[in-house]
CSV table of C-alpha atoms in Angstrom, one decimal:
chain,number,residue,atom,x,y,z
J,224,MET,CA,202.7,51.6,28.3
J,225,ALA,CA,199.9,52.8,30.6
J,226,ARG,CA,196.5,54.1,29.7
J,227,LYS,CA,193.8,56.2,31.3
J,228,VAL,CA,190.4,54.5,32.0
J,229,THR,CA,188.4,54.7,28.8
J,230,HIS,CA,185.4,57.0,29.0
J,231,MET,CA,182.2,55.5,27.7
J,232,ALA,CA,178.7,55.0,28.9
J,233,VAL,CA,178.1,52.7,31.9
J,234,ALA,CA,176.2,50.2,29.7
J,235,PHE,CA,179.5,49.2,28.2
J,236,SER,CA,181.7,49.5,31.4
J,237,VAL,CA,182.2,45.7,31.5
J,238,ILE,CA,183.5,45.8,27.9
J,239,LEU,CA,185.9,48.7,28.1
J,240,GLY,CA,186.4,49.4,31.8
J,241,ALA,CA,184.4,52.7,31.4
J,242,ILE,CA,182.9,55.3,33.7
J,243,PRO,CA,179.5,57.0,33.1
J,244,ALA,CA,180.9,60.2,31.6
J,245,GLN,CA,179.2,60.4,28.2
J,246,ALA,CA,176.1,59.4,26.1
J,247,ALA,CA,175.8,55.7,25.4
J,248,PRO,CA,176.8,54.9,21.8
J,249,ASN,CA,174.5,52.6,19.9
J,250,PRO,CA,175.5,48.9,19.9
J,251,ALA,CA,177.1,49.0,16.4
J,252,THR,CA,179.2,52.1,17.4
J,253,ALA,CA,180.2,50.4,20.7
J,254,GLU,CA,181.5,47.4,18.8
J,255,ALA,CA,183.5,49.6,16.4
J,256,LEU,CA,184.9,51.6,19.3
J,257,ARG,CA,186.2,48.4,20.9
J,258,VAL,CA,188.2,47.7,17.8
J,259,ILE,CA,189.4,51.4,17.6
J,260,ASP,CA,190.4,51.2,21.3
J,261,ALA,CA,192.5,48.1,20.8
J,262,TRP,CA,194.1,49.5,17.6
J,263,ALA,CA,195.0,52.8,19.3
J,264,ASP,CA,196.4,51.0,22.3
J,265,ALA,CA,198.7,49.1,20.0
J,266,ALA,CA,199.6,52.1,17.9
J,267,GLN,CA,200.8,54.0,21.0
J,268,THR,CA,202.6,51.0,22.5
J,269,TYR,CA,204.4,49.8,19.4
J,270,GLY,CA,205.1,53.3,18.1
J,271,ARG,CA,206.3,54.4,21.5
J,272,TRP,CA,204.2,57.6,21.3
J,273,PRO,CA,204.6,59.4,24.7
J,274,ALA,CA,200.9,60.3,24.8
J,275,LEU,CA,197.8,59.8,22.6
J,276,SER,CA,194.3,61.0,23.2
J,277,ILE,CA,191.2,60.3,21.0
J,278,ALA,CA,187.5,61.3,21.2
J,279,VAL,CA,184.5,60.4,19.1
J,280,GLY,CA,181.1,62.1,18.8
J,281,GLU,CA,177.9,61.2,17.1
J,282,GLY,CA,174.8,63.3,16.5
J,283,LYS,CA,174.8,65.7,19.3
J,284,GLU,CA,176.8,63.7,21.9
J,285,LEU,CA,180.4,62.8,22.8
J,286,VAL,CA,180.1,59.0,22.9
J,287,TRP,CA,183.7,57.9,23.7
J,288,SER,CA,187.2,59.2,24.6
J,289,SER,CA,190.4,57.5,25.7
J,290,GLY,CA,194.0,58.2,26.4
J,291,TYR,CA,197.2,56.2,26.1
J,292,GLY,CA,200.6,56.9,27.5
J,293,HIS,CA,201.5,59.7,29.9
J,294,VAL,CA,201.4,63.5,30.0
J,295,ASP,CA,204.4,64.0,32.3
J,296,THR,CA,208.2,63.2,32.1
J,297,ALA,CA,207.9,60.9,35.1
J,298,ARG,CA,205.3,58.8,33.3
J,299,LYS,CA,202.9,58.8,36.3
J,300,ARG,CA,200.0,60.9,34.9
J,301,PRO,CA,198.0,58.9,32.3
J,302,ALA,CA,196.7,60.8,29.2
J,303,ASP,CA,192.9,60.9,28.6
J,304,GLY,CA,190.4,62.7,26.5
J,305,LYS,CA,190.7,65.8,28.6
J,306,THR,CA,194.5,66.0,28.3
J,307,ILE,CA,195.5,69.4,26.9
J,308,TYR,CA,197.8,69.7,23.8
J,309,SER,CA,199.0,72.5,21.5
J,310,ILE,CA,196.6,72.2,18.5
J,311,CYS,CA,198.8,74.5,16.4
J,312,SER,CA,197.2,75.0,13.0
J,313,ILE,CA,193.7,73.9,14.1
J,314,SER,CA,193.8,77.5,15.5
J,315,LYS,CA,193.1,78.6,12.0
J,316,LEU,CA,189.5,77.2,12.2
J,317,PHE,CA,188.7,79.5,15.1
J,318,THR,CA,190.4,82.4,13.3
J,319,SER,CA,188.2,81.6,10.2
J,320,VAL,CA,185.1,81.6,12.3
J,321,ALA,CA,186.1,85.0,13.8
J,322,VAL,CA,186.5,86.4,10.2
J,323,MET,CA,183.1,85.1,9.1
J,324,GLN,CA,181.5,86.6,12.2
J,325,GLN,CA,182.7,90.0,11.2
J,326,TRP,CA,181.6,89.3,7.6
J,327,GLU,CA,178.1,88.5,8.9
J,328,ALA,CA,178.2,91.8,10.8
J,329,GLY,CA,179.1,93.6,7.6
J,330,LYS,CA,182.5,94.8,8.9
J,331,LEU,CA,184.6,92.6,6.6
J,332,ARG,CA,184.2,91.8,2.9
J,333,LEU,CA,185.9,88.6,1.7
J,334,ASP,CA,186.9,90.1,-1.7
J,335,GLU,CA,188.1,93.4,-0.4
J,336,PRO,CA,191.9,93.9,-0.5
J,337,ILE,CA,193.4,93.1,2.9
J,338,VAL,CA,195.1,96.5,3.1
J,339,THR,CA,191.6,98.0,3.5
J,340,TYR,CA,191.6,96.5,7.0
J,341,LEU,CA,195.4,96.3,7.6
J,342,PRO,CA,197.1,99.2,5.9
J,343,TRP,CA,200.5,97.9,6.9
J,344,ALA,CA,199.9,94.5,5.1
J,345,LYS,CA,201.7,95.4,1.9
J,346,LEU,CA,204.2,93.0,0.3
J,347,GLN,CA,207.0,94.3,-2.0
J,348,ASP,CA,206.1,94.6,-5.6
J,349,ASP,CA,207.9,91.8,-7.5
J,350,GLY,CA,206.8,93.0,-11.0
J,351,ARG,CA,204.3,90.2,-11.7
J,352,ASP,CA,200.7,91.0,-12.5
J,353,SER,CA,198.3,89.9,-9.8
J,354,VAL,CA,194.9,90.7,-8.4
J,355,PRO,CA,194.9,92.1,-4.8
J,356,ILE,CA,195.3,89.8,-1.8
J,357,THR,CA,191.9,89.4,-0.1
J,358,LEU,CA,190.5,87.6,2.9
J,359,ARG,CA,189.1,84.9,0.6
J,360,SER,CA,192.5,84.2,-0.9
J,361,LEU,CA,194.0,84.2,2.6
J,362,LEU,CA,191.4,81.8,4.0
J,363,THR,CA,191.9,79.4,1.1
J,364,HIS,CA,195.7,79.6,1.1
J,365,SER,CA,195.7,80.9,-2.4
J,366,ALA,CA,197.0,84.4,-1.8
J,367,GLY,CA,200.6,83.6,-2.7
J,368,VAL,CA,201.9,85.1,0.5
J,369,PRO,CA,205.0,83.5,2.2
J,370,ARG,CA,204.3,80.5,4.4
J,371,ASP,CA,206.2,81.9,7.4
J,372,GLY,CA,208.3,84.8,8.5
J,373,ARG,CA,212.1,85.0,8.3
J,374,THR,CA,212.8,84.7,12.0
J,375,SER,CA,213.0,80.9,11.7
J,376,TYR,CA,210.5,80.4,14.5
J,377,TRP,CA,210.0,76.7,13.9
J,378,THR,CA,213.7,76.1,14.6
J,379,GLY,CA,214.6,74.8,18.0
J,380,PRO,CA,215.6,74.8,20.6
J,381,ASP,CA,214.2,78.3,21.3
J,382,PHE,CA,211.5,78.8,18.6
J,383,PRO,CA,211.8,82.6,18.3
J,384,PHE,CA,208.3,83.6,17.3
J,385,PRO,CA,207.9,87.3,16.4
J,386,ASP,CA,206.0,89.9,18.2
J,387,GLN,CA,203.6,92.2,16.3
J,388,ALA,CA,206.2,94.8,15.4
J,389,GLU,CA,208.6,92.2,14.1
J,390,LEU,CA,205.8,90.5,12.1
J,391,GLN,CA,204.8,93.8,10.4
J,392,ALA,CA,208.4,94.7,9.6
J,393,ASP,CA,209.1,91.3,8.3
J,394,TYR,CA,206.0,91.2,6.1
J,395,ALA,CA,206.7,94.7,4.7
J,396,SER,CA,210.1,93.5,3.5
J,397,ALA,CA,208.9,90.3,1.9
J,398,LYS,CA,207.8,89.5,-1.7
J,399,PRO,CA,204.9,87.3,-2.8
J,400,LEU,CA,205.7,83.7,-3.7
J,401,TYR,CA,203.1,83.6,-6.4
J,402,PRO,CA,200.4,85.7,-8.0
J,403,VAL,CA,197.1,85.4,-6.1
J,404,GLY,CA,195.1,82.4,-7.1
J,405,LYS,CA,197.8,80.7,-9.2
J,406,TYR,CA,198.7,78.0,-6.6
J,407,TYR,CA,197.9,76.6,-3.2
J,408,GLN,CA,200.5,77.7,-0.8
J,409,TYR,CA,199.8,76.9,2.9
J,410,SER,CA,200.5,80.0,4.9
J,411,ASN,CA,200.7,80.7,8.6
J,412,ILE,CA,201.3,84.4,7.8
J,413,GLY,CA,198.1,84.5,5.7
J,414,LEU,CA,195.8,83.2,8.5
J,415,THR,CA,197.6,85.5,10.9
J,416,LEU,CA,196.7,88.5,8.7
J,417,ALA,CA,193.1,87.2,8.6
J,418,GLY,CA,192.9,87.1,12.4
J,419,ASP,CA,194.4,90.5,12.7
J,420,ALA,CA,191.8,91.9,10.3
J,421,ALA,CA,189.0,90.4,12.3
J,422,ALA,CA,190.3,91.8,15.5
J,423,ALA,CA,190.9,95.2,14.0
J,424,VAL,CA,187.3,95.7,12.8
J,425,ALA,CA,185.9,94.2,16.0
J,426,GLY,CA,187.8,96.7,18.1
J,427,GLN,CA,189.1,94.0,20.4
J,428,SER,CA,192.4,92.2,20.8
J,429,TYR,CA,192.5,88.9,19.0
J,430,ASN,CA,192.4,86.8,22.2
J,431,GLN,CA,189.5,88.8,23.6
J,432,LEU,CA,187.6,88.4,20.3
J,433,VAL,CA,187.9,84.6,20.1
J,434,GLU,CA,187.4,84.0,23.8
J,435,SER,CA,184.3,86.2,24.2
J,436,ARG,CA,182.6,85.5,20.8
J,437,ILE,CA,183.5,81.9,20.0
J,438,LEU,CA,185.0,79.8,22.9
J,439,ALA,CA,182.7,81.0,25.7
J,440,PRO,CA,179.4,80.8,23.7
J,441,LEU,CA,180.3,77.3,22.5
J,442,GLY,CA,181.3,76.1,26.0
J,443,LEU,CA,184.8,75.2,24.9
J,444,SER,CA,186.2,75.7,28.4
J,445,ASP,CA,189.5,73.7,27.7
J,446,THR,CA,190.2,75.6,24.5
J,447,LYS,CA,192.4,78.7,24.8
J,448,PRO,CA,194.3,81.1,22.4
J,449,TYR,CA,197.5,80.3,24.3
J,450,LEU,CA,199.3,77.4,25.8
J,451,PRO,CA,198.6,76.9,29.6
J,452,TYR,CA,202.1,76.1,30.7
J,453,ASP,CA,201.0,76.2,34.4
J,454,GLN,CA,199.4,72.9,33.6
J,455,LEU,CA,202.4,71.3,31.8
J,456,GLY,CA,202.9,67.8,33.0
J,457,LYS,CA,199.6,67.9,34.9
J,458,ARG,CA,196.7,68.3,32.5
J,459,MET,CA,198.9,69.5,29.6
J,460,ALA,CA,201.1,66.9,27.9
J,461,VAL,CA,204.8,67.7,27.7
J,462,ALA,CA,206.4,68.0,24.2
J,463,TRP,CA,208.8,65.4,23.0
J,464,GLY,CA,211.1,65.4,19.9
J,465,PRO,CA,211.2,62.5,17.4
J,466,LEU,CA,212.7,59.1,18.2
J,467,ASP,CA,216.5,59.0,17.4
J,468,ARG,CA,218.4,56.0,16.2
J,469,ASP,CA,218.8,54.8,19.8
J,470,GLY,CA,215.1,54.9,20.3
J,471,GLN,CA,215.2,57.9,22.6
J,472,ARG,CA,213.4,61.2,22.6
J,473,LYS,CA,214.5,64.6,23.8
J,474,LEU,CA,212.2,66.8,25.8
J,475,LEU,CA,211.5,70.0,23.9
J,476,LYS,CA,211.4,73.6,25.2
J,477,THR,CA,208.2,75.4,25.6
J,478,PHE,CA,207.3,78.1,23.0
J,479,ASP,CA,205.1,81.2,22.7
J,480,THR,CA,203.6,81.8,19.3
J,481,LYS,CA,203.1,85.6,20.0
J,482,ALA,CA,202.0,87.4,16.8
J,483,ILE,CA,201.4,84.0,15.0
J,484,THR,CA,198.7,83.0,17.5
J,485,PRO,CA,195.8,83.3,15.0
J,486,ALA,CA,197.5,80.6,12.9
J,487,ALA,CA,199.1,78.4,15.5
J,488,GLY,CA,198.7,79.5,19.1
J,489,PHE,CA,195.7,77.6,20.5
J,490,SER,CA,195.5,74.7,23.0
J,491,SER,CA,192.6,72.3,23.4
J,492,THR,CA,191.6,68.7,24.3
J,493,ALA,CA,190.3,65.9,22.1
J,494,GLU,CA,186.9,66.1,23.9
J,495,ASP,CA,186.6,69.9,23.3
J,496,LEU,CA,187.4,69.6,19.6
J,497,VAL,CA,184.7,66.9,19.2
J,498,LYS,CA,182.3,69.4,20.9
J,499,PHE,CA,183.4,72.0,18.3
J,500,GLY,CA,182.7,69.5,15.5
J,501,LEU,CA,179.3,68.5,16.9
J,502,TRP,CA,178.3,72.1,17.0
J,503,GLN,CA,179.0,72.3,13.3
J,504,ILE,CA,177.0,69.2,12.5
J,505,ASP,CA,174.0,70.5,14.5
J,506,LEU,CA,174.3,73.9,12.9
J,507,LEU,CA,174.4,72.4,9.4
J,508,LYS,CA,171.0,70.7,10.0
J,509,GLN,CA,169.3,74.0,10.6
J,510,GLU,CA,167.5,75.5,7.6
J,511,VAL,CA,166.3,78.7,9.3
J,512,ALA,CA,168.6,81.1,11.1
J,513,PRO,CA,167.8,81.1,14.8
J,514,ALA,CA,165.9,84.2,16.2
J,515,THR,CA,168.7,84.7,18.6
J,516,PRO,CA,172.0,85.0,16.7
J,517,GLY,CA,174.5,82.3,17.5
J,518,VAL,CA,178.2,82.0,16.8
J,519,LEU,CA,177.5,81.7,13.1
J,520,ARG,CA,174.5,81.4,10.9
J,521,PRO,CA,173.9,77.9,9.3
J,522,SER,CA,174.4,79.3,5.8
J,523,THR,CA,177.7,80.9,6.7
J,524,LEU,CA,179.1,77.6,8.0
J,525,ARG,CA,177.9,75.8,4.8
J,526,GLU,CA,179.8,78.4,2.8
J,527,MET,CA,182.9,77.8,4.9
J,528,HIS,CA,182.6,74.0,4.3
J,529,ARG,CA,182.0,74.5,0.5
J,530,VAL,CA,185.1,74.1,-1.6
J,531,GLN,CA,186.4,77.5,-2.6
J,532,PHE,CA,189.7,76.7,-4.1
J,533,THR,CA,191.4,73.7,-5.7
J,534,ASP,CA,195.0,73.8,-6.8
J,535,PRO,CA,195.3,72.9,-10.5
J,536,VAL,CA,198.7,71.3,-9.9
J,537,ARG,CA,198.9,70.1,-6.3
J,538,SER,CA,196.3,68.1,-4.5
J,539,GLY,CA,194.0,69.6,-1.9
J,540,SER,CA,190.7,71.5,-1.7
J,541,TRP,CA,189.9,74.3,0.6
J,542,GLY,CA,186.8,75.9,2.0
J,543,LEU,CA,187.0,79.1,4.0
J,544,GLY,CA,189.6,78.0,6.5
J,545,PHE,CA,188.6,74.3,6.4
J,546,TYR,CA,190.4,71.6,4.5
J,547,VAL,CA,188.0,69.4,2.5
J,548,GLU,CA,189.0,65.8,1.6
J,549,GLN,CA,186.8,63.7,-0.6
J,550,ASP,CA,186.8,59.9,0.0
J,551,GLY,CA,184.4,58.7,-2.8
J,552,ALA,CA,181.0,60.2,-1.9
J,553,LYS,CA,182.1,61.0,1.6
J,554,SER,CA,183.7,64.3,2.8
J,555,PHE,CA,186.1,64.8,5.6
J,556,ILE,CA,186.1,68.4,6.7
J,557,GLY,CA,188.5,69.8,9.3
J,558,HIS,CA,192.1,70.6,10.0
J,559,ASP,CA,195.2,69.2,11.5
J,560,GLY,CA,198.0,70.9,13.5
J,561,SER,CA,201.7,70.2,13.9
J,562,CYS,CA,203.8,72.2,16.4
J,563,PRO,CA,207.0,71.3,18.1
J,564,GLY,CA,206.2,68.1,20.0
J,565,TYR,CA,202.5,68.0,19.2
J,566,ASN,CA,200.3,66.6,16.4
J,567,THR,CA,196.5,67.0,16.4
J,568,VAL,CA,193.5,66.7,14.1
J,569,VAL,CA,189.8,67.1,14.1
J,570,LEU,CA,187.7,65.7,11.3
J,571,VAL,CA,183.9,66.2,10.8
J,572,ARG,CA,181.7,64.0,8.6
J,573,PRO,CA,178.5,65.9,8.1
J,574,ASP,CA,176.8,63.0,6.2
J,575,SER,CA,177.2,60.5,9.0
J,576,GLY,CA,177.1,63.0,11.8
J,577,THR,CA,180.4,61.8,13.3
J,578,VAL,CA,183.4,63.7,14.6
J,579,VAL,CA,186.8,62.4,15.4
J,580,SER,CA,189.6,64.2,17.2
J,581,ALA,CA,193.1,62.7,17.9
J,582,MET,CA,196.1,64.3,19.6
J,583,THR,CA,199.6,63.0,20.2
J,584,THR,CA,203.0,64.1,21.4
J,585,ASP,CA,204.6,61.9,18.7
J,586,ASN,CA,206.1,63.8,15.8
J,587,ARG,CA,204.0,62.1,13.1
J,588,GLU,CA,200.9,63.7,11.5
J,589,ILE,CA,197.8,61.8,12.4
J,590,TRP,CA,195.2,62.9,9.8
J,591,ALA,CA,195.3,59.4,8.3
J,592,GLU,CA,194.6,57.8,11.7
J,593,ALA,CA,191.5,60.0,12.2
J,594,VAL,CA,190.3,59.0,8.7
J,595,GLU,CA,190.8,55.3,9.6
J,596,ILE,CA,188.7,55.8,12.8
J,597,HIS,CA,185.9,57.2,10.6
J,598,ARG,CA,186.2,54.3,8.2
J,599,VAL,CA,186.0,51.6,11.0
J,600,LEU,CA,182.9,53.3,12.3
J,601,ASP,CA,181.4,53.2,8.8
J,602,LEU,CA,182.3,49.6,8.3
J,603,ARG,CA,180.4,48.5,11.4
J,604,ARG,CA,177.5,50.8,10.6
J,605,ASP,CA,177.1,49.3,7.1
J,606,HIS,CA,178.1,45.7,7.8
J,607,SER,CA,175.9,42.6,7.3
J,608,PHE,CA,176.7,38.9,6.9
J,609,LYS,CA,175.3,37.6,3.7
J,610,GLY,CA,173.2,34.4,3.4
J,611,ALA,CA,172.0,32.5,6.5
J,612,ALA,CA,172.0,34.4,9.8
J,613,PRO,CA,175.1,33.8,12.0
J,614,ALA,CA,174.7,31.0,14.6
J,615,LYS,CA,174.1,32.4,18.1
J,616,VAL,CA,177.1,31.7,20.2
J,617,PRO,CA,178.7,33.4,23.3
J,618,LEU,CA,181.0,35.8,21.3
J,619,GLU,CA,182.7,37.1,24.4
J,620,ASP,CA,184.2,33.7,25.0
J,621,TYR,CA,186.4,34.3,22.0
J,622,ALA,CA,187.2,38.0,22.5
J,623,GLY,CA,190.8,38.8,23.4
J,624,ARG,CA,194.4,39.0,22.2
J,625,TYR,CA,196.1,36.2,20.3
J,626,LEU,CA,199.7,35.6,19.6
J,627,ASP,CA,201.6,33.2,17.3
J,628,ASN,CA,205.1,34.5,18.2
J,629,VAL,CA,206.3,34.1,14.6
J,630,TRP,CA,204.3,35.7,11.9
J,631,SER,CA,202.8,38.8,13.6
J,632,ASN,CA,203.1,40.8,16.7
J,633,GLU,CA,199.6,40.0,17.9
J,634,ALA,CA,195.9,39.9,16.8
J,635,ILE,CA,192.8,41.2,18.5
J,636,ILE,CA,189.5,39.3,18.1
J,637,LEU,CA,186.2,41.1,19.1
J,638,PRO,CA,182.5,40.8,18.6
J,639,TRP,CA,181.1,42.3,15.4
J,640,ASN,CA,177.5,42.3,14.3
J,641,GLY,CA,176.7,38.8,15.6
J,642,GLY,CA,180.1,37.4,14.6
J,643,LEU,CA,183.7,38.2,15.2
J,644,VAL,CA,186.3,40.5,13.6
J,645,ARG,CA,190.1,40.0,13.7
J,646,LEU,CA,192.7,42.7,13.3
J,647,ARG,CA,196.4,42.1,13.4
J,648,LEU,CA,198.3,44.7,15.4
J,649,PRO,CA,199.9,47.1,15.0
J,650,SER,CA,198.1,48.3,11.8
J,651,SER,CA,198.5,51.4,9.8
J,652,ASN,CA,195.1,50.9,8.0
J,653,PRO,CA,192.7,49.0,10.3
J,654,SER,CA,189.8,49.5,7.9
J,655,ARG,CA,191.5,47.3,5.3
J,656,GLY,CA,193.0,44.9,7.8
J,657,LEU,CA,189.7,43.5,9.3
J,658,THR,CA,188.9,39.8,8.8
J,659,TYR,CA,185.3,38.9,9.4
J,660,LEU,CA,184.4,35.6,11.1
J,661,LYS,CA,180.8,34.2,10.8
J,662,PRO,CA,179.9,31.8,13.5
J,663,LEU,CA,178.8,28.3,12.4
J,664,GLY,CA,178.5,26.8,15.9
J,665,ASN,CA,180.6,24.2,17.8
J,666,ASP,CA,183.5,26.8,18.1
J,667,GLN,CA,183.8,27.1,14.3
J,668,PHE,CA,183.7,30.3,12.3
J,669,ARG,CA,183.7,30.9,8.5
J,670,VAL,CA,186.2,33.5,7.2
J,671,ILE,CA,184.2,36.0,5.1
J,672,ALA,CA,186.0,37.9,2.3
J,673,SER,CA,185.5,41.6,1.8
J,674,ASP,CA,183.1,40.9,-1.1
J,675,GLY,CA,181.0,38.6,1.2
J,676,SER,CA,182.3,35.3,-0.2
J,677,GLU,CA,182.6,32.4,2.2
J,678,MET,CA,186.2,31.1,2.7
J,679,HIS,CA,187.8,28.6,5.0
J,680,VAL,CA,186.9,27.6,8.5
J,681,VAL,CA,188.7,28.8,11.7
J,682,THR,CA,188.2,26.5,14.8
J,683,PHE,CA,188.7,27.6,18.4
J,684,ARG,CA,189.8,25.2,21.0
J,685,ARG,CA,189.0,25.2,24.8
J,686,ASP,CA,190.7,23.7,27.8
J,687,ALA,CA,189.0,21.3,30.2
J,688,ALA,CA,187.4,24.2,32.1
J,689,GLY,CA,185.8,25.5,28.9
J,690,LYS,CA,188.0,28.5,28.4
J,691,VAL,CA,189.1,29.3,24.8
J,692,MET,CA,192.9,28.8,24.6
J,693,HIS,CA,193.7,29.1,20.9
J,694,TYR,CA,192.3,29.0,17.4
J,695,GLU,CA,193.4,26.8,14.4
J,696,GLU,CA,193.6,28.2,10.9
J,697,HIS,CA,195.1,26.2,8.1
J,698,HIS,CA,196.4,23.7,10.7
J,699,THR,CA,198.4,26.5,12.5
J,700,LYS,CA,197.7,27.4,16.1
J,701,THR,CA,197.4,30.9,17.4
J,702,LEU,CA,197.4,31.2,21.2
J,703,ARG,CA,195.1,33.4,23.2
J,704,THR,CA,197.1,35.6,25.6
J,705,GLY,CA,194.5,37.6,27.4
J,706,GLY,CA,191.4,39.8,27.2
J,707,SER,CA,190.8,42.6,24.8
J,708,ILE,CA,192.4,45.2,27.1
J,709,PRO,CA,194.3,43.1,29.7
J,710,GLU,CA,194.6,44.5,33.2
J,711,GLU,CA,198.3,43.5,33.3
J,712,ARG,CA,199.1,45.9,30.4
J,713,ARG,CA,197.3,48.7,32.1
J,714,ARG,CA,199.4,48.3,35.2
J,715,ALA,CA,202.7,47.7,33.4
J,716,PRO,CA,205.4,50.4,33.6
J,717,ALA,CA,205.5,52.5,30.5
J,718,ALA,CA,208.4,52.3,28.0
J,719,LYS,CA,210.7,55.3,28.1
J,720,PRO,CA,209.9,57.9,25.5
């Protein structure tokens, strides 16, 4: 495993080996990011993910990004926050913005039949009664149109995506899956139609439309409505298939989404998608439309984030192009993408002003990982030790990786709000795996339960030179094996994909 230097403000360079590339996170966020960094490092290593990139933004600033693994087949180019990936279905967010721009201009109506703008977009009549397919039903995946065309373009090794003529002929011969509004049915074809409609009324090609009216104004220089294969293995990560029974992966062929570009054809970086999310957070705070029109009006974006359709049978709620997930009183708004060899996600939390983007060349979906990153940030932001204040001790003395060789792979211990936090690695849900340690002095810490109750004592032991060597818990020793991000692991050869 090898990893790119983590990007964080210079104030924390000693902690995370960072370079001054972004705004400094506040101290609470910085502590949470150390945990996230160690967790992501373990996830990529133990999961044998070829490449993983993560970026986090707060307020108006990108505060952290990091990469793990490599972008090339020779495993010589480390991944980082600027590594380019196919973002597949996250493309739908840019298509949705393009549609709403044309709606603001009065050129599209959300509840007008789609055939008003695309006369060819007529499905075969299947005899069932239904209201017309509209842009609103397409953007909320409630139109009942087929998920994909019949050319099997998700099938390898060649991924035969249709051109525009093939798409139109295929659509004209298809029947609806359901009447409009009856069920949620995710559809790449549906968002492709939406993008085609926006381009038609704008009088531009789809690529020209999104590049000139969305990507350039937002400064998303690494986001493109195509895959930049001239950068493959350089800035763009190569695509790998899933692990087989022998623990090996096959290199996948490149693909061109052609007519399906509005639904699945974009590329981007973790840092660029965080920038896209921060633009949304900033726009949502504005109560008055700016004198100079921007990419969207604040009220339009609020309408896109508002739940427009909830399936009565299946789980899931949709705004206009955006997926909306409720976690108690908190909302995660965004989209993920899964194309051959790439899985990506961007999640916006308007209430906390945070954005998380994650990208990998593993075959697993990583929405849950992005949610977990948000949750760890929340836990540190809201954390306090009950009762007496923690004793003031040199917390960095205890920070590092610990190993017992029997009961777990490893554990990380890091500073946390005047105390310590422990996380066993690897972990699928770090927000629920944290153990809080309140300092008592004399190298002793009290374990604090999730409800704040005080539990047993953990004691750290030092060598003759004063260096912490292990801790004892319930009379069991756990050895300290290195720092929180040991240099020897950074320099170690990567495991083969």
